[in-house]
Coordinates of C-alpha atoms in Angstrom, one line a residue:
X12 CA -26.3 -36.6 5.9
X13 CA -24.0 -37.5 9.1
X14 CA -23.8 -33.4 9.4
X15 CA -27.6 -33.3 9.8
X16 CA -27.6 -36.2 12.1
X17 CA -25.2 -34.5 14.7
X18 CA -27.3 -31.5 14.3
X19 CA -30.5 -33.1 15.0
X20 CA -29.2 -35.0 17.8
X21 CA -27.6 -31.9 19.3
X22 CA -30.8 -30.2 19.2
X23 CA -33.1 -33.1 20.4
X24 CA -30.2 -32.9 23.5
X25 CA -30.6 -29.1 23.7
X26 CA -34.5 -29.8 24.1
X27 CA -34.5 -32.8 26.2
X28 CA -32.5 -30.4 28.8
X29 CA -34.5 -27.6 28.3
X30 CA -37.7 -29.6 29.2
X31 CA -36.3 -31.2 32.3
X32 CA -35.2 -27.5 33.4
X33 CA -38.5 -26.4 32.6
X34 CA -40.3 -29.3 35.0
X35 CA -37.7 -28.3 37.5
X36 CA -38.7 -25.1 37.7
X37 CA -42.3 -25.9 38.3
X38 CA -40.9 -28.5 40.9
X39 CA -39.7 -25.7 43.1
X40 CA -42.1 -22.9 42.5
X41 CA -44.3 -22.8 45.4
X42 CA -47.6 -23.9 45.2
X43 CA -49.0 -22.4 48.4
X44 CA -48.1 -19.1 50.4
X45 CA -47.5 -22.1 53.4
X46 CA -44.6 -24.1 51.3
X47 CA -41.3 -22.8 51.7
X48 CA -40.2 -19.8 49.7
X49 CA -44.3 -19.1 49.6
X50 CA -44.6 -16.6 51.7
X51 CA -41.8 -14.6 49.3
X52 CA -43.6 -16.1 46.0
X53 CA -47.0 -15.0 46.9
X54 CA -47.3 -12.6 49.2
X55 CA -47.9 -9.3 47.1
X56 CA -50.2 -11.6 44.8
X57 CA -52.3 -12.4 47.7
X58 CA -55.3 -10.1 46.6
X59 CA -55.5 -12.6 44.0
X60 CA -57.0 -15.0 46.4
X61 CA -59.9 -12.5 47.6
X62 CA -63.6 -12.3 45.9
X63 CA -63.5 -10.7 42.5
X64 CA -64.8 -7.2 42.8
X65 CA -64.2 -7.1 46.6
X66 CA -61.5 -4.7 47.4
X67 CA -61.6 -0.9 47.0
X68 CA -58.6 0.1 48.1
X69 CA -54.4 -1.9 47.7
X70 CA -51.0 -0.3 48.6
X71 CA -48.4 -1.4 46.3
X72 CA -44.3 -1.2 48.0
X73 CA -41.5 -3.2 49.2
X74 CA -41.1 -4.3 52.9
X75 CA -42.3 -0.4 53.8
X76 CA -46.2 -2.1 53.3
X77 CA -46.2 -4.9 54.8
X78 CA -44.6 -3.7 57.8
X79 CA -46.7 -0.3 57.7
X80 CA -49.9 -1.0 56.5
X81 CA -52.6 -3.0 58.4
X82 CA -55.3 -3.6 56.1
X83 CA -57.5 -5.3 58.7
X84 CA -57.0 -2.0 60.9
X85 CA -58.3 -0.2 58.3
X86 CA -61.4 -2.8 57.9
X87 CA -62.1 -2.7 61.5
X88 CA -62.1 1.4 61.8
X89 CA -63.3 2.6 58.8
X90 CA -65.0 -0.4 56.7
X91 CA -63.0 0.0 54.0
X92 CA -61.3 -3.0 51.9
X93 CA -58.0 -3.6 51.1
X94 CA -54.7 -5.3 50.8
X95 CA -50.8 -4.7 51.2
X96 CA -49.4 -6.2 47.7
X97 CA -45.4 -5.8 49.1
X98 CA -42.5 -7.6 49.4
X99 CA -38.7 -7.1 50.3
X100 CA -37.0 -4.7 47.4
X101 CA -39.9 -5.4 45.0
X102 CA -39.4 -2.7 42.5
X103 CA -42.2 -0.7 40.2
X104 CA -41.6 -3.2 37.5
X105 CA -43.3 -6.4 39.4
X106 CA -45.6 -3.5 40.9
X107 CA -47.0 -2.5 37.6
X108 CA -47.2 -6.6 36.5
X109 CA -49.2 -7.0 39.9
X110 CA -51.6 -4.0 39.2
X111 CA -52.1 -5.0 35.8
X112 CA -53.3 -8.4 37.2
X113 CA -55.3 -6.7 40.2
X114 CA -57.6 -4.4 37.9
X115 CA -58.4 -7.8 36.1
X116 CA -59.7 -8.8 39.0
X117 CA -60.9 -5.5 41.5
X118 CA -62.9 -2.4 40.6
X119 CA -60.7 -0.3 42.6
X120 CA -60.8 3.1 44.3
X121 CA -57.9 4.4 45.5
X122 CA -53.8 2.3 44.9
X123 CA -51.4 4.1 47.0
X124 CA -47.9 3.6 45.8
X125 CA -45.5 3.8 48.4
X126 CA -42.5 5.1 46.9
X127 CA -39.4 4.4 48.4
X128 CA -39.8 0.8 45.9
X129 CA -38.8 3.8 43.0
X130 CA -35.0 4.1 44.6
X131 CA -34.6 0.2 45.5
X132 CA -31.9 -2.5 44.1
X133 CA -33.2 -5.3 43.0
X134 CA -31.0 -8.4 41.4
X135 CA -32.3 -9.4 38.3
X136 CA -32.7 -13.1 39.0
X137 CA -36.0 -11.7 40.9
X138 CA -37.5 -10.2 38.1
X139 CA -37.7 -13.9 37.1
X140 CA -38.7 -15.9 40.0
X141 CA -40.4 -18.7 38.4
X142 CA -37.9 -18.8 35.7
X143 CA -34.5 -19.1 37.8
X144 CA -37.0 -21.3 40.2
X145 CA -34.3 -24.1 41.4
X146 CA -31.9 -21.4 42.3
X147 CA -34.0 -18.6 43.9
X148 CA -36.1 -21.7 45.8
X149 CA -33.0 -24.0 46.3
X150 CA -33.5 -24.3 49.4
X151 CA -37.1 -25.9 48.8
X152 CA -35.7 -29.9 48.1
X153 CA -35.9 -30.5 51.9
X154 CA -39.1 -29.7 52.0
X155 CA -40.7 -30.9 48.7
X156 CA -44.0 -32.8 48.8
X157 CA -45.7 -35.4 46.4
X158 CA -48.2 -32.3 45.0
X159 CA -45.1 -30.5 44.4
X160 CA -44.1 -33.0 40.9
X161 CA -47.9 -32.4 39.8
X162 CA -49.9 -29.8 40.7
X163 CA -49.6 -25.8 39.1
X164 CA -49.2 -23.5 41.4
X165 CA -51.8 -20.7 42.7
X166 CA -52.9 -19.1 45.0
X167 CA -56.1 -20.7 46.4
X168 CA -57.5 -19.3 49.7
X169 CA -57.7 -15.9 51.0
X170 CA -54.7 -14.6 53.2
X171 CA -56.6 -13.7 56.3
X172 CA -53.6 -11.2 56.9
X173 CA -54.5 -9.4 53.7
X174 CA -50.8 -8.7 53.1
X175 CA -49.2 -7.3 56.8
X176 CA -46.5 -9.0 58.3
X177 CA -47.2 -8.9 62.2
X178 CA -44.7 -7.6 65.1
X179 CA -45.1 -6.5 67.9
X180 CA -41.0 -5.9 68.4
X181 CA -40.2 -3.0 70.1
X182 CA -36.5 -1.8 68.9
X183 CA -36.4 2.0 71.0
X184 CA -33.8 3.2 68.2
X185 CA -33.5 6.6 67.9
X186 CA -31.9 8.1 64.2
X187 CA -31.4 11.6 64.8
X188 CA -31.5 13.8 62.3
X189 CA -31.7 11.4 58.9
X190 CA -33.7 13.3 55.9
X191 CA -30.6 16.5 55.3
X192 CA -31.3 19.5 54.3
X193 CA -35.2 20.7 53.1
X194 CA -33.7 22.7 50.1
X195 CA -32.2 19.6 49.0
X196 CA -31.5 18.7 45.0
X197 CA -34.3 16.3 43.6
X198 CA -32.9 13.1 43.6
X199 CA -34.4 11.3 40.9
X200 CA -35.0 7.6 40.6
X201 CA -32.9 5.5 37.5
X202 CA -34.8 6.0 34.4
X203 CA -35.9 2.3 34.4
X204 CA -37.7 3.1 37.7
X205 CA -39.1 6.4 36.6
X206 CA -40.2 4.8 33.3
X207 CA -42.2 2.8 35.3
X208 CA -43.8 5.0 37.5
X209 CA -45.4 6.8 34.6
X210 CA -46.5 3.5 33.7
X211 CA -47.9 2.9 37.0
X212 CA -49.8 6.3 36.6
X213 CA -51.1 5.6 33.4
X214 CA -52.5 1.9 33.9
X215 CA -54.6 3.9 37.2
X216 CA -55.9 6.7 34.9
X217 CA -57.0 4.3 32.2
X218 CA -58.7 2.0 35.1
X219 CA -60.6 5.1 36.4
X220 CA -58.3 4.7 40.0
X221 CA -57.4 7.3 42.2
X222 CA -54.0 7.6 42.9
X223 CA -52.3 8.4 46.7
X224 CA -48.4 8.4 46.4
X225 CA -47.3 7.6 50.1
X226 CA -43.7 6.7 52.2
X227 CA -44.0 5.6 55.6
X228 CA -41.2 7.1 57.8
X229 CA -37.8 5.0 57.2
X230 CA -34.6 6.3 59.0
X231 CA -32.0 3.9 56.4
X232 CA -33.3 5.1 53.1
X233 CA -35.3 8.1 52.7
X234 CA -33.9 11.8 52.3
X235 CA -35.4 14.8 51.6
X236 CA -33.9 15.0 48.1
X237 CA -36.3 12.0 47.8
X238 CA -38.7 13.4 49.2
X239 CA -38.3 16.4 46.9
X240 CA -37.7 14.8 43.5
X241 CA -41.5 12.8 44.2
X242 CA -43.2 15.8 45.4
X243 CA -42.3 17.6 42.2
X244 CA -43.3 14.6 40.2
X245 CA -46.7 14.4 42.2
X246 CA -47.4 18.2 42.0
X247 CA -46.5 18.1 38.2
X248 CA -49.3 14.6 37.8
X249 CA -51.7 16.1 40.4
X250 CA -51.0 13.4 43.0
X251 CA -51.6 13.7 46.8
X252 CA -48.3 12.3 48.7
X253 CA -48.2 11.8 51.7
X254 CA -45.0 11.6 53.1
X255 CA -44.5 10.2 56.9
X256 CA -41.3 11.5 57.4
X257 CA -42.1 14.9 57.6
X258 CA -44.3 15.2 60.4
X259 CA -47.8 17.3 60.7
X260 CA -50.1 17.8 62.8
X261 CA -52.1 14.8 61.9
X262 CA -48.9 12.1 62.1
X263 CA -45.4 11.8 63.5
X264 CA -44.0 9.0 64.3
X265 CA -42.2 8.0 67.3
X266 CA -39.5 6.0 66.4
X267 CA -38.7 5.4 70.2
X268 CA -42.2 3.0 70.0
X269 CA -43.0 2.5 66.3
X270 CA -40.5 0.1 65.0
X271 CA -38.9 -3.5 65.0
X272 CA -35.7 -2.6 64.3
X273 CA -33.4 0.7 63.0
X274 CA -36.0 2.7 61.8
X275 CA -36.9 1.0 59.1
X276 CA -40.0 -1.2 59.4
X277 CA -42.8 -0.4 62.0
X278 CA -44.2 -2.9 64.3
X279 CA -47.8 -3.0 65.1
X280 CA -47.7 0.0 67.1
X281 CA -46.6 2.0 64.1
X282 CA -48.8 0.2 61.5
X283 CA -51.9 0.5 63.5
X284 CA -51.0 4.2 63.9
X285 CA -49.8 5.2 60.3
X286 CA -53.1 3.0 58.4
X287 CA -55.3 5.6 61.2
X288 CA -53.7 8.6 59.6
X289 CA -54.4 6.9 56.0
X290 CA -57.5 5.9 57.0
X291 CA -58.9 9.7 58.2
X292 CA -57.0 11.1 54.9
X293 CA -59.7 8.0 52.8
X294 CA -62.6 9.4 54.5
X295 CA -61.9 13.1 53.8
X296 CA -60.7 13.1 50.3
X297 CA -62.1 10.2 48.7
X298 CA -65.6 9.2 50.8
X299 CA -67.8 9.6 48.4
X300 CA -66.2 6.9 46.3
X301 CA -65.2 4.4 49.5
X302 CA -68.2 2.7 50.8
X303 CA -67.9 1.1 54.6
X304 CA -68.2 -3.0 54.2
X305 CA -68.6 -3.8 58.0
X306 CA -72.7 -4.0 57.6
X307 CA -72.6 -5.6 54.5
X308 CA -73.3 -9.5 54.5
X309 CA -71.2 -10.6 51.4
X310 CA -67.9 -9.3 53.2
X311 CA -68.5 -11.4 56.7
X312 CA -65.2 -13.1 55.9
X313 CA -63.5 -10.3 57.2
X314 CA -64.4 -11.4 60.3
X315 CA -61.9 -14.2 60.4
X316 CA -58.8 -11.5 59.2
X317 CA -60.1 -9.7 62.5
X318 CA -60.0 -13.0 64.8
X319 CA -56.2 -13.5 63.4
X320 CA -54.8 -10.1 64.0
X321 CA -56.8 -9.9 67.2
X322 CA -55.5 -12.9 68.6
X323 CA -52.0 -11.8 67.5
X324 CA -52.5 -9.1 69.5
X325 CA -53.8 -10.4 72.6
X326 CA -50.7 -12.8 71.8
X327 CA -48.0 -10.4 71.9
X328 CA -49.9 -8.3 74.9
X329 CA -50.8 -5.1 72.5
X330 CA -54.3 -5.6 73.0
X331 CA -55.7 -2.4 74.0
X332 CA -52.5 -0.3 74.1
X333 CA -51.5 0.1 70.5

């Protein structure tokens, strides 16, 4: 009897901590995109936030999209909707648990999948944001408000950036020679990763989506045994990829001009440029499936995206020259 006692005591202690971890990590989740750690917690889930059945087209990545791909350029030249589900390192596991979510929600048309998220590190206490919550938001209890103790977190109002981070930074670095040789051995990705891209692939076919695999030109990471291993892959799945670090005579990019830093992330001059190129490549293969929104009443909303990224611009003198 004193033996089941202990027990039961040890595991009414076990749960009484378990419960109290479990309230602390919906303490420090965010519960907006504008609390601290938001911007990190829901920024790829910010298509969430837009009308059900509005958006035709998303790109899924790390840092490469939000950097790269201007959603509201894209709008604003070709009428087409869309949204950059990215953030840093996020690998082709959270990719897949975002698309799952998106075709819930969307009846799209075209996901691009930019692919340099395939060959990316990723700790695992990210795969489990919400779980590890007081460690990966630590930083949060400075900042925690009165809603934060009782209300669920979501996201509730469309991001009028549709998913690109904004800079107008000009870094003038120059890489050199970066992708090797063209003859290069495939490099593949771990099989964890590749695992998941077939995944990826197979959730688009079932969902009727086209699929575009793309990598916007990155000096630090890409290669041409990359570059070879995916081409294989898409030729083998018969995939267009589109691959902006091999130039043509439709895109190169001018890394003197086109990023924020070491040639890694463009700035706006480089996103506006690169979702152009994307943009022509929509029309051309797939526009008899897009349809051009910028007529069309129900998506006037996209007005205020415009006025934000219009008034960054004007902001940070590009207006006009990018």
């Amino acid at each position: 009897m004193v033996k089941v006692k202990k027990i039961l005591r040890i595991v009414s202690c076990v749960l009484s901590l378990m419960l109290v971890y479990a309230y602390l990590c919906f303490v420090f989740i965010p519960k907006d995109v504008s609390d601290w750690g938001g911007d990190k917690y829901y920024h790829a889930k910010g298509f969430i936030g837009e009308p059900d059945d509005s958006l035709d087209i998303i790109m899924f990545g790390h840092s490469g999209v939000y950097s790269g791909f201007s959603p509201v350029t894209l709008y604003k030249e070709y009428g087409y909707t869309s949204y950059a589900s990215s953030t840093a390192s996020q690998p082709i596991k959270k990719i897949n648990d975002l698309l799952e979510k998106a075709v819930k929600r969307q009846k799209l048309k075209v996901v691009f999948l930019d692919v340099d998220c395939l060959y990316v590190r990723f700790p695992l206490i990210r795969y489990y944001d919400s779980l590890f919550a007081p460690f990966v938001f630590h930083a949060r209890w400075k900042n925690l408000k009165p809603r934060d103790f009782y209300l669920a977190p979501g996201v509730r109002t469309q991001d009028v950036t549709k998913g690109y981070k904004f800079s107008a930074e000009i870094s003038g670095y120059q890489p050199g020679e970066y992708m090797g040789k063209a003859d290069a051995k495939p490099a593949a990705p771990k099989k964890v990763h590749l695992s998941g891209l077939n995944r990826f692939v197979k959730i688009c076919r079932k969902n009727d989506i086209q699929i575009v695999f793309s990598e916007f030109a990155n000096a630090t990471s890409w290669s041409y045994a990359r570059h070879n291993f995916i081409q294989q892959y898409a030729d083998a799945h018969g995939i267009d990829f589109l691959d902006m670090n091999i130039p043509n005579d439709r895109y190169q990019a001018d890394f003197a001009r086109d990023f924020q830093d070491k040639a890694n992330h463009y700035n706006v001059y480089g996103a506006e440029k690169a979702t152009r190129y994307l943009g022509r490549y929509l029309t051309e293969k797939f526009g008899d499936k897009l349809t051009d929104r910028r007529t069309d009443e129900k998506y006037s909303y996209w007005k205020e995206a415009i006025s934000d990224f219009d008034k960054k611009l004007e902001g940070a003198g590009v207006a006009g020259r990018a």
